[in-house]
PDB file of C-alpha atoms in Angstrom:
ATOM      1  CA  UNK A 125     -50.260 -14.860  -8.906  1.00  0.00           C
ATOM      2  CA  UNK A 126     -50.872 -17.205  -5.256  1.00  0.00           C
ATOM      3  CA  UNK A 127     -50.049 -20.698  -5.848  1.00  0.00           C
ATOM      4  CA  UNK A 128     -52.080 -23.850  -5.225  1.00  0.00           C
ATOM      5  CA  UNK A 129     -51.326 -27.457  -4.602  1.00  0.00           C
ATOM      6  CA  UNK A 130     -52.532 -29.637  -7.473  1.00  0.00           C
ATOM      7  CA  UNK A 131     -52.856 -33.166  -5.377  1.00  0.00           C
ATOM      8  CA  UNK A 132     -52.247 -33.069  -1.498  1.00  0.00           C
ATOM      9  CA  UNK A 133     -48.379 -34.308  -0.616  1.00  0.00           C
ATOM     10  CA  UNK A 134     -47.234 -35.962   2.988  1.00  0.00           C
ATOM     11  CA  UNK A 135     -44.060 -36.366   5.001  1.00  0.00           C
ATOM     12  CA  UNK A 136     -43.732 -38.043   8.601  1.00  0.00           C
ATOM     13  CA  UNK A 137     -40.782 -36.594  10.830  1.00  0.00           C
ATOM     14  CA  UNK A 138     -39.656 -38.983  13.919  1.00  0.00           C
ATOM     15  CA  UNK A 139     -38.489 -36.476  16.782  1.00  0.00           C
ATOM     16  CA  UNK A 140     -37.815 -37.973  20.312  1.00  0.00           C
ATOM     17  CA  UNK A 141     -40.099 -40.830  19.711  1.00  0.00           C
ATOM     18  CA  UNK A 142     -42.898 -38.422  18.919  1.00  0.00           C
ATOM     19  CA  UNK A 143     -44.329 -39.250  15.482  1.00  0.00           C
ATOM     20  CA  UNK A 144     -45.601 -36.053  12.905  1.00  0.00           C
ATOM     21  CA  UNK A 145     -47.563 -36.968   9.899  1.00  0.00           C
ATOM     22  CA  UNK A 146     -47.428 -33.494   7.926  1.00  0.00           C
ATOM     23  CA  UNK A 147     -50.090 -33.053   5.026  1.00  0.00           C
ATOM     24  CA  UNK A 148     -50.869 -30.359   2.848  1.00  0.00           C
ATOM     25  CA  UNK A 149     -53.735 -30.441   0.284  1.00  0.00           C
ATOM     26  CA  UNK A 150     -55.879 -27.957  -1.424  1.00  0.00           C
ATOM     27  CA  UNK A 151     -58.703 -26.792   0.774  1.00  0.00           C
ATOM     28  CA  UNK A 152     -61.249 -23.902  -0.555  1.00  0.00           C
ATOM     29  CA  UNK A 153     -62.609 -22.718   2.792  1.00  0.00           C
ATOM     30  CA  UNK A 154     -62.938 -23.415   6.694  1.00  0.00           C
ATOM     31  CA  UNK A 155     -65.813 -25.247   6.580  1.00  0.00           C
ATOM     32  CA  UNK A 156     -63.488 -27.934   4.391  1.00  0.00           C
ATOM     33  CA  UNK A 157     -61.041 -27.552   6.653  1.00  0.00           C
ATOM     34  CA  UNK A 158     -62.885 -28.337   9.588  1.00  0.00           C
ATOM     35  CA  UNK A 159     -64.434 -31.144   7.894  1.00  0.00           C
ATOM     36  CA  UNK A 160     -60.800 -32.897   7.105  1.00  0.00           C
ATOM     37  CA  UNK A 161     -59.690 -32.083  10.323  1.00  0.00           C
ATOM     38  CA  UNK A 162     -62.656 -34.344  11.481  1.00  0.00           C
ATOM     39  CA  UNK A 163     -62.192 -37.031   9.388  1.00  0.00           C
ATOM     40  CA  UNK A 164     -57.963 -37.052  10.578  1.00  0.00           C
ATOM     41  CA  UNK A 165     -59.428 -37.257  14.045  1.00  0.00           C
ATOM     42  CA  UNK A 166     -61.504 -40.552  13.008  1.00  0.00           C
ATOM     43  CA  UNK A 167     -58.563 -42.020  11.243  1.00  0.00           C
ATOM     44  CA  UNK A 168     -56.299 -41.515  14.042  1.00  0.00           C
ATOM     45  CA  UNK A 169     -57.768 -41.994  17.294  1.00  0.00           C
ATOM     46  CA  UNK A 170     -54.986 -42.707  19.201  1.00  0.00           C
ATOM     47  CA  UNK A 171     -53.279 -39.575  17.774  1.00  0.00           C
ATOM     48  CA  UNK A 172     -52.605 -36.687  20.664  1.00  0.00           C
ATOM     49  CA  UNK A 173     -53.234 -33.645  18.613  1.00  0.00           C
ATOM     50  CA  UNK A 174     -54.307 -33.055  14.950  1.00  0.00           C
ATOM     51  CA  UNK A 175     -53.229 -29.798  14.425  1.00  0.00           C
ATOM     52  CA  UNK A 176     -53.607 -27.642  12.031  1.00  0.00           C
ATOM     53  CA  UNK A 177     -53.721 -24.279   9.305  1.00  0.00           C
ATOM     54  CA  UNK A 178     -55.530 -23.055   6.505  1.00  0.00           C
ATOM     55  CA  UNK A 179     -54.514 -20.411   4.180  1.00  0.00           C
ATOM     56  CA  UNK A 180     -57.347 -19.281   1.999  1.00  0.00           C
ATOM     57  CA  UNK A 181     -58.002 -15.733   1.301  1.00  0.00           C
ATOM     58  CA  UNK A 182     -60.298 -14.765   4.271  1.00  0.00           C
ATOM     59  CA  UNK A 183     -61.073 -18.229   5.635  1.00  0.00           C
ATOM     60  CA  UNK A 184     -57.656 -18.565   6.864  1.00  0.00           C
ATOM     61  CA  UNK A 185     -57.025 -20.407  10.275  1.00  0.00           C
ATOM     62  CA  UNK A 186     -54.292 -22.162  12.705  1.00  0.00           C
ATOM     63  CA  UNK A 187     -55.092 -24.512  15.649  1.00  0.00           C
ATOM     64  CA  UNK A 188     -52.625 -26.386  17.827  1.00  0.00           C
ATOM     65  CA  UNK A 189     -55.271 -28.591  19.048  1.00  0.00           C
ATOM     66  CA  UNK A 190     -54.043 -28.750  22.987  1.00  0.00           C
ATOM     67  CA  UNK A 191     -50.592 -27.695  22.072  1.00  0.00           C
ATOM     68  CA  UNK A 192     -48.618 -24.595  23.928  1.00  0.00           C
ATOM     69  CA  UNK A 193     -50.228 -21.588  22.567  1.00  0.00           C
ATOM     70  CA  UNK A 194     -48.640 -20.801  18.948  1.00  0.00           C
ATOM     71  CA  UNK A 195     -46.144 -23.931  18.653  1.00  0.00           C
ATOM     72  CA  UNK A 196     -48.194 -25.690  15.949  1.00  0.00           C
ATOM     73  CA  UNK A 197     -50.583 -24.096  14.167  1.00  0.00           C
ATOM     74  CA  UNK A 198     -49.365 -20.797  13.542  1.00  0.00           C
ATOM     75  CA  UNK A 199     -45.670 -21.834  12.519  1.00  0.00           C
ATOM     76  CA  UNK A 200     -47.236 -24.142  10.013  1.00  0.00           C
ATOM     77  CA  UNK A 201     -49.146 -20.735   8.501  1.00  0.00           C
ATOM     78  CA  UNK A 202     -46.330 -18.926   8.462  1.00  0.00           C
ATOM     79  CA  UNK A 203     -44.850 -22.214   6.365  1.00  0.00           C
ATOM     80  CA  UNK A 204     -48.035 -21.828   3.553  1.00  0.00           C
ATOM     81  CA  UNK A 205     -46.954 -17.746   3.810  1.00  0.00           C
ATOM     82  CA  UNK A 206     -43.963 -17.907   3.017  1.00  0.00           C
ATOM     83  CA  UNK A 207     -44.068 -20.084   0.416  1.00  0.00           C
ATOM     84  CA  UNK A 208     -46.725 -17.792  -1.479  1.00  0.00           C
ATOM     85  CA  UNK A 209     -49.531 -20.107  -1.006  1.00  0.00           C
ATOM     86  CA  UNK A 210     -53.324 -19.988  -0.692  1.00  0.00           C
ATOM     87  CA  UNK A 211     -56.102 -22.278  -0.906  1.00  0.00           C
ATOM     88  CA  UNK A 212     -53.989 -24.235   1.439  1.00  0.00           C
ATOM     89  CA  UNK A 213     -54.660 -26.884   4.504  1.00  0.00           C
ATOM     90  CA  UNK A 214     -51.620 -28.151   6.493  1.00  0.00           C
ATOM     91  CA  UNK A 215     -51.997 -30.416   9.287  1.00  0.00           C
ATOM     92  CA  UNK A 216     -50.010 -32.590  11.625  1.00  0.00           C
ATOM     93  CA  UNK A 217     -50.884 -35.288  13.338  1.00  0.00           C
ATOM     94  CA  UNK A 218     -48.846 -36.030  16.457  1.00  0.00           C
ATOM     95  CA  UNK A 219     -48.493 -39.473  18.012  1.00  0.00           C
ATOM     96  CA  UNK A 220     -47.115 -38.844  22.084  1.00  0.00           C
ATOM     97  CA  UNK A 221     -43.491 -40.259  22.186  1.00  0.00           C
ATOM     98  CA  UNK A 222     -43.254 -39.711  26.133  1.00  0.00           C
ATOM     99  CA  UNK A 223     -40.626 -36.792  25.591  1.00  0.00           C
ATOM    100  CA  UNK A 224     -41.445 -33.507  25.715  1.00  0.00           C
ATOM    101  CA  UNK A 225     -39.692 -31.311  23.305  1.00  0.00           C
ATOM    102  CA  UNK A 226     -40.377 -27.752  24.553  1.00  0.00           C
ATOM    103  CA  UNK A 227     -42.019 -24.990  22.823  1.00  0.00           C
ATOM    104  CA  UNK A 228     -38.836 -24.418  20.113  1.00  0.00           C
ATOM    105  CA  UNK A 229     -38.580 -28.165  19.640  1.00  0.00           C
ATOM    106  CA  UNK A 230     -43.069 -28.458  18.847  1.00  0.00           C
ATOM    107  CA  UNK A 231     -42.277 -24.881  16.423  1.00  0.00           C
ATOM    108  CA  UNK A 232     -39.171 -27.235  14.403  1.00  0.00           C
ATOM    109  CA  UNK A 233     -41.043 -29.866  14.310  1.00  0.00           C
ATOM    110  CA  UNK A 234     -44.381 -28.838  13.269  1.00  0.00           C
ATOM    111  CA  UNK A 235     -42.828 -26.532  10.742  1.00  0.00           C
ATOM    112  CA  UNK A 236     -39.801 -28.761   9.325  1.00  0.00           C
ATOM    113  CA  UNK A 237     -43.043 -32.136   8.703  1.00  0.00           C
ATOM    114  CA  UNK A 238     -45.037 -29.432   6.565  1.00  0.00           C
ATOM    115  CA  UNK A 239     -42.173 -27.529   5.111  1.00  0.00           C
ATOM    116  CA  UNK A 240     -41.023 -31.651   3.876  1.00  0.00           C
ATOM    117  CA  UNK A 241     -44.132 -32.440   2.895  1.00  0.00           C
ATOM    118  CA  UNK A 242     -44.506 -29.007   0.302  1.00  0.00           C
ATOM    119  CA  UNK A 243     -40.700 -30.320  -1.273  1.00  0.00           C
ATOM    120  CA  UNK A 244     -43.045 -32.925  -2.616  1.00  0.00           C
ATOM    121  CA  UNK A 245     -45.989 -31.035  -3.611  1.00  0.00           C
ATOM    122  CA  UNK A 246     -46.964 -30.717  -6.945  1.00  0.00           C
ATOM    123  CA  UNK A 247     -48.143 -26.132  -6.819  1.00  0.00           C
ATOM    124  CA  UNK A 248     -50.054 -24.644  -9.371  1.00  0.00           C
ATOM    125  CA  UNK A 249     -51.087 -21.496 -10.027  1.00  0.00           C
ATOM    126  CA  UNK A 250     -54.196 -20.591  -8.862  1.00  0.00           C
ATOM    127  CA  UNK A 251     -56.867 -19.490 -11.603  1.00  0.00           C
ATOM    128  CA  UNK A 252     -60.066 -17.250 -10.490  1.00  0.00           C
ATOM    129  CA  UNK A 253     -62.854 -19.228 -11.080  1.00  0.00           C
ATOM    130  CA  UNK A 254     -66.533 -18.221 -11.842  1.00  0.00           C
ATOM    131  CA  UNK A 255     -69.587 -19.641 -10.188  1.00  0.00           C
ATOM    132  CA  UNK A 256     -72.481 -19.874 -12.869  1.00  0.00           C
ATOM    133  CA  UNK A 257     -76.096 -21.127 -12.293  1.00  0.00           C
ATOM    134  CA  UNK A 258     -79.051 -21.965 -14.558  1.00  0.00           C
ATOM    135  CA  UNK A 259     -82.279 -23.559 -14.614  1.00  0.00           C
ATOM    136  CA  UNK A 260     -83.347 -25.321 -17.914  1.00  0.00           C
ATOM    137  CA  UNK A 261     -86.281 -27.950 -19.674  1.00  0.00           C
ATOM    138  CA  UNK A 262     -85.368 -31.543 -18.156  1.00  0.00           C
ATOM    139  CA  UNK A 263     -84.501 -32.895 -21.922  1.00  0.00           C
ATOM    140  CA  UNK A 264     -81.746 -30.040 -22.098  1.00  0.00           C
ATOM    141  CA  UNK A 265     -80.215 -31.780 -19.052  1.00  0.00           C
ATOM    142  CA  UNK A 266     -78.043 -34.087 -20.877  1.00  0.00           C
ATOM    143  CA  UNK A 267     -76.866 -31.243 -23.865  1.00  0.00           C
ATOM    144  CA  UNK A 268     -75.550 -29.224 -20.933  1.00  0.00           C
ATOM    145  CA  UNK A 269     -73.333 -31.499 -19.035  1.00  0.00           C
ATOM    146  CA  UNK A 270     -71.607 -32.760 -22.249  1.00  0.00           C
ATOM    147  CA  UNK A 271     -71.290 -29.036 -22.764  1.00  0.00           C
ATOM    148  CA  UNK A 272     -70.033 -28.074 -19.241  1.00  0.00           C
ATOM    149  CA  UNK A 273     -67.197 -31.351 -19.523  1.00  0.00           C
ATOM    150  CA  UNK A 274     -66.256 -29.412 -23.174  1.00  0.00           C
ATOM    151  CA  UNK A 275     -65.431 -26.753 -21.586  1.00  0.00           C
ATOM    152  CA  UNK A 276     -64.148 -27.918 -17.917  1.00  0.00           C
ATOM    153  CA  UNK A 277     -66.985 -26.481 -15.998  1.00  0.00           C
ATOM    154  CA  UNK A 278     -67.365 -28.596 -12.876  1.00  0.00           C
ATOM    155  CA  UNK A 279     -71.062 -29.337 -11.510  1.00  0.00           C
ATOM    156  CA  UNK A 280     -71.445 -28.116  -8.319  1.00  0.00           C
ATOM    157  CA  UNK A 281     -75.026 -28.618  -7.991  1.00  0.00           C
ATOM    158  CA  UNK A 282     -78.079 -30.403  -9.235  1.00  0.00           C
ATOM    159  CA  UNK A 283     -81.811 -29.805  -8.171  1.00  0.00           C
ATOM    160  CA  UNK A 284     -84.389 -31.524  -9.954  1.00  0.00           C
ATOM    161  CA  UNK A 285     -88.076 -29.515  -9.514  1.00  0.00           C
ATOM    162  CA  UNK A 286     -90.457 -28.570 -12.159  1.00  0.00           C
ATOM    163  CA  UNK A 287     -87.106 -27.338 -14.185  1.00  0.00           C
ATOM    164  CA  UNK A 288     -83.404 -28.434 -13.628  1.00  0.00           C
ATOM    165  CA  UNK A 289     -81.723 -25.883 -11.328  1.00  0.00           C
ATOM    166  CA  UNK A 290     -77.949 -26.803 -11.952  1.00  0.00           C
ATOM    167  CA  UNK A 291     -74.776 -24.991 -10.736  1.00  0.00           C
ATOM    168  CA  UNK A 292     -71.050 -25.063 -12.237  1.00  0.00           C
ATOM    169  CA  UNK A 293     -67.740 -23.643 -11.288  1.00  0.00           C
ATOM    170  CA  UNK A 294     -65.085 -22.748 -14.231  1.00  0.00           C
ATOM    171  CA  UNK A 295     -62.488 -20.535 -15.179  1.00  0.00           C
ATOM    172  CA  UNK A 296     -63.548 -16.879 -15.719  1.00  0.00           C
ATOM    173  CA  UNK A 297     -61.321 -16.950 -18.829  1.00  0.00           C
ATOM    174  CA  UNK A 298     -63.987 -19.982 -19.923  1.00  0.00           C
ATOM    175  CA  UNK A 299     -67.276 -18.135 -18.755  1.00  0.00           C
ATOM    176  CA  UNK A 300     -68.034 -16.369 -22.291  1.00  0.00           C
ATOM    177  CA  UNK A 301     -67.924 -19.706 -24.172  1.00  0.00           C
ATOM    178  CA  UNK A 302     -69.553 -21.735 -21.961  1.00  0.00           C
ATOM    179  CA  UNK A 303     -72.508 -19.336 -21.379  1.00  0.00           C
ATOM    180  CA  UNK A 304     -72.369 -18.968 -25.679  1.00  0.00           C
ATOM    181  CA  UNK A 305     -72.191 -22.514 -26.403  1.00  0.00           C
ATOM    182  CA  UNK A 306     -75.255 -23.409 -23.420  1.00  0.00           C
ATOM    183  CA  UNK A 307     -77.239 -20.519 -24.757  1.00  0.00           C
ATOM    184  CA  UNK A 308     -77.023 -21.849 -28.728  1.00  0.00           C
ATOM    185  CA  UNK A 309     -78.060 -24.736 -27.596  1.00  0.00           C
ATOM    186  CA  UNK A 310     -81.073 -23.850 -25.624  1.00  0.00           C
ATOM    187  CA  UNK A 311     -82.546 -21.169 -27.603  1.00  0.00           C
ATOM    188  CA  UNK A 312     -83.827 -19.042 -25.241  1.00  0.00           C
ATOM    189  CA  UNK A 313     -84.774 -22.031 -22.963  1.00  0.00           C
ATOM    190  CA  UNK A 314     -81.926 -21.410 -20.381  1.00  0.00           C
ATOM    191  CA  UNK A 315     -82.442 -19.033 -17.787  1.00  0.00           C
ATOM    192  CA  UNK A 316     -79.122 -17.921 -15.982  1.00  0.00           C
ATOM    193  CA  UNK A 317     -79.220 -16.971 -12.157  1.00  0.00           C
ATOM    194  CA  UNK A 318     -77.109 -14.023 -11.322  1.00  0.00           C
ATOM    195  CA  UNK A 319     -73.451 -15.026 -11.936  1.00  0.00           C
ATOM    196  CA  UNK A 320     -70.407 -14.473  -8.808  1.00  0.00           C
ATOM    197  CA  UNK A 321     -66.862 -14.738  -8.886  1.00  0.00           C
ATOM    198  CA  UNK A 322     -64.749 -17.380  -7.045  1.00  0.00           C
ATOM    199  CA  UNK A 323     -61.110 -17.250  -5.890  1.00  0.00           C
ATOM    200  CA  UNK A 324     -60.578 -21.453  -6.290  1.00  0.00           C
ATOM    201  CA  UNK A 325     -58.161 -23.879  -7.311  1.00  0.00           C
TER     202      UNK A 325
END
């Protein structure tokens, strides 16, 4: 079974004056990805690449952000490969040092900060998750989510209309007893939307 990070994990690597901040951290798809990317850009401005990969089923992705062509971003995939991983992001942040370490010095570099930073991480195996949805009577709001934190279903979604429309992600082993336990206690009030499965942390 692939293997997850439970908490994301950093190391920073000093080579020739450049600085590397390395990072890994569970990421479910590109569109996460890109957003963390965005908010690494904001937090480092004077940074002179943010590179980065993401290894997650078929949302995987490497950039090198500027780099030479295939000195950052893919060698830090090959890192969350080879290491059995998915629902992955790794990404380096690179502060100039003036001295330019040619294309096998970016690969060691860019690979040893995320390789460090994954001696740290806590992995975890990664459990296929279910994505459930339901709309319900507004005073079985409050029955459900004591139900759902029972049994670990996180809320994804809330919409409040002329019924509650709410949305939860959990472990397909959970599924049966969650949907059991919600439709006890709604007798026959719950409606369930049609159900789809999740690869997730």
């Amino acid at each position: 079974m692939p293997l997850t990070l439970a908490t994301p994990a950093e190391h920073e690597l000093i080579v020739k004056k450049s600085r590397f901040l390395g990072r890994v951290e569970p990421c479910a798809n590109r569109a996460a990805a890109l957003a963390r990317v965005a908010q690494l850009r904001a937090e480092h401005p004077g940074a002179a690449h943010v590179c980065w990969a993401l290894l997650a089923g078929g949302h995987s992705a490497a950039n090198d952000d500027g780099e030479p062509g295939g000195t950052a971003g893919r060698p830090m995939l090959d890192v969350l490969r080879h290491q059995g991983l998915d629902g992955v992001l790794a990404t380096a942040v690179r502060y100039w040092g003036g001295v330019k370490l040619g294309a096998g010095g970016l690969v060691r570099a860019y690979t040893d900060c995320i390789a460090q930073a994954l001696l740290t991480a806590d992995k975890i195996e990664r459990v296929a998750q279910a994505e459930l949805g339901c709309e319900l009577p507004y005073e079985l709001e409050g029955r459900l989510r004591r139900l759902a934190e029972q049994h670990a279903a996180q809320l994804l979604d809330v919409r409040h209309e002329a019924r509650v429309h709410m949305r939860f992600a959990l472990p397909v082993t959970s599924r049966a007893a969650f949907t059991a336990a919600v439709d006890e206690a709604g007798q026959g009030r719950i409606a369930w939307a049609r159900e789809s499965s999740i690869a997730s942390p």
